[in-house]
């Protein structure tokens, strides 16, 4: 019987493979800037600031997801909500 990890391995083309990024304060992802790492969080989390000034806590992995991914974070909740409302407005 093969090892479960061997069965679960996904084969990627070498150009699709990305290096693991080490997250540091003052790193910028789109409109979001990482401020400081939260020490007491069970998972890796950072306190971040959007370009509009709104501050929130975020899992930095979600900042690095591909553009079309449903869990991708490119801005704070306020900015992303405003962008979706602008897109949904019918042009007259």
CSV table of C-alpha atoms in Angstrom, one decimal:
chain,number,residue,atom,x,y,z
A,1,UNK,CA,0.0,0.0,0.0
A,2,UNK,CA,1.3,3.4,-0.9
A,3,UNK,CA,1.8,6.2,1.6
A,4,UNK,CA,-1.1,8.6,1.9
A,5,UNK,CA,1.2,11.5,1.3
A,6,UNK,CA,2.4,10.0,-1.9
A,7,UNK,CA,-1.2,9.6,-3.1
A,8,UNK,CA,-2.1,13.2,-2.2
A,9,UNK,CA,1.0,14.7,-3.9
A,10,UNK,CA,0.0,17.2,-6.7
A,11,UNK,CA,2.3,17.5,-9.6
A,12,UNK,CA,3.0,21.0,-10.8
A,13,UNK,CA,5.0,22.4,-13.7
A,14,UNK,CA,8.2,24.0,-12.4
A,15,UNK,CA,7.2,27.5,-13.6
A,16,UNK,CA,3.9,27.3,-11.6
A,17,UNK,CA,5.7,26.5,-8.4
A,18,UNK,CA,6.2,29.6,-6.2
A,19,UNK,CA,8.7,30.0,-3.4
A,20,UNK,CA,7.3,30.3,0.1
A,21,UNK,CA,7.3,34.0,1.0
A,22,UNK,CA,8.4,35.0,4.4
A,23,UNK,CA,6.1,37.7,5.7
A,24,UNK,CA,7.6,40.8,7.4
A,25,UNK,CA,6.2,44.0,8.7
A,26,UNK,CA,6.0,46.8,6.1
A,27,UNK,CA,5.5,44.4,3.2
A,28,UNK,CA,2.9,45.6,0.7
A,29,UNK,CA,0.4,43.4,-1.1
A,30,UNK,CA,-1.9,45.5,-3.4
A,31,UNK,CA,-3.5,48.1,-1.1
A,32,UNK,CA,-2.7,46.3,2.1
A,33,UNK,CA,0.5,46.9,4.2
A,34,UNK,CA,1.4,44.4,6.9
A,35,UNK,CA,2.1,46.3,10.2
A,36,UNK,CA,3.0,43.7,12.9
A,37,UNK,CA,2.7,40.0,13.6
A,38,UNK,CA,0.1,39.0,16.1
A,39,UNK,CA,1.9,36.9,18.8
A,40,UNK,CA,-1.1,35.2,20.5
A,41,UNK,CA,-2.9,34.0,17.3
A,42,UNK,CA,-2.9,30.3,16.9
A,43,UNK,CA,-2.3,30.7,13.1
A,44,UNK,CA,0.0,33.1,11.4
A,45,UNK,CA,-1.8,36.5,11.4
A,46,UNK,CA,-0.7,40.1,10.9
A,47,UNK,CA,-2.3,43.4,11.8
A,48,UNK,CA,-2.6,45.2,8.5
A,49,UNK,CA,-3.5,48.7,7.1
A,50,UNK,CA,-5.3,49.4,3.9
A,51,UNK,CA,-4.4,52.4,1.7
A,52,UNK,CA,-7.6,54.1,2.9
A,53,UNK,CA,-6.3,53.9,6.5
A,54,UNK,CA,-8.6,51.1,7.8
A,55,UNK,CA,-6.7,48.6,10.0
A,56,UNK,CA,-7.6,44.9,10.4
A,57,UNK,CA,-6.2,41.5,11.1
A,58,UNK,CA,-5.4,39.2,8.2
A,59,UNK,CA,-3.9,35.8,7.4
A,60,UNK,CA,-1.0,36.9,5.0
A,61,UNK,CA,-1.4,33.8,2.9
A,62,UNK,CA,-4.7,35.2,1.6
A,63,UNK,CA,-2.9,38.2,0.3
A,64,UNK,CA,-0.7,36.0,-2.0
A,65,UNK,CA,-3.5,34.0,-3.6
A,66,UNK,CA,-4.1,34.2,-7.4
A,67,UNK,CA,-6.2,37.1,-8.6
A,68,UNK,CA,-9.3,34.9,-9.4
A,69,UNK,CA,-9.3,33.0,-6.1
A,70,UNK,CA,-12.5,33.5,-4.0
A,71,UNK,CA,-10.5,34.0,-0.8
A,72,UNK,CA,-8.0,36.6,-2.2
A,73,UNK,CA,-7.7,39.8,-0.2
A,74,UNK,CA,-6.5,42.8,-2.1
A,75,UNK,CA,-8.0,45.6,0.0
A,76,UNK,CA,-9.9,46.0,3.3
A,77,UNK,CA,-13.6,45.1,3.6
A,78,UNK,CA,-14.7,48.7,3.1
A,79,UNK,CA,-12.7,49.2,-0.1
A,80,UNK,CA,-13.7,45.8,-1.6
A,81,UNK,CA,-17.4,46.4,-0.8
A,82,UNK,CA,-17.2,49.8,-2.5
A,83,UNK,CA,-15.6,48.3,-5.6
A,84,UNK,CA,-18.3,45.6,-5.8
A,85,UNK,CA,-21.0,48.3,-5.5
A,86,UNK,CA,-19.4,50.3,-8.3
A,87,UNK,CA,-19.3,47.3,-10.5
A,88,UNK,CA,-23.0,46.4,-9.9
A,89,UNK,CA,-24.3,49.9,-10.6
A,90,UNK,CA,-26.0,50.0,-14.0
A,91,UNK,CA,-24.5,52.7,-16.3
A,92,UNK,CA,-27.1,55.2,-17.5
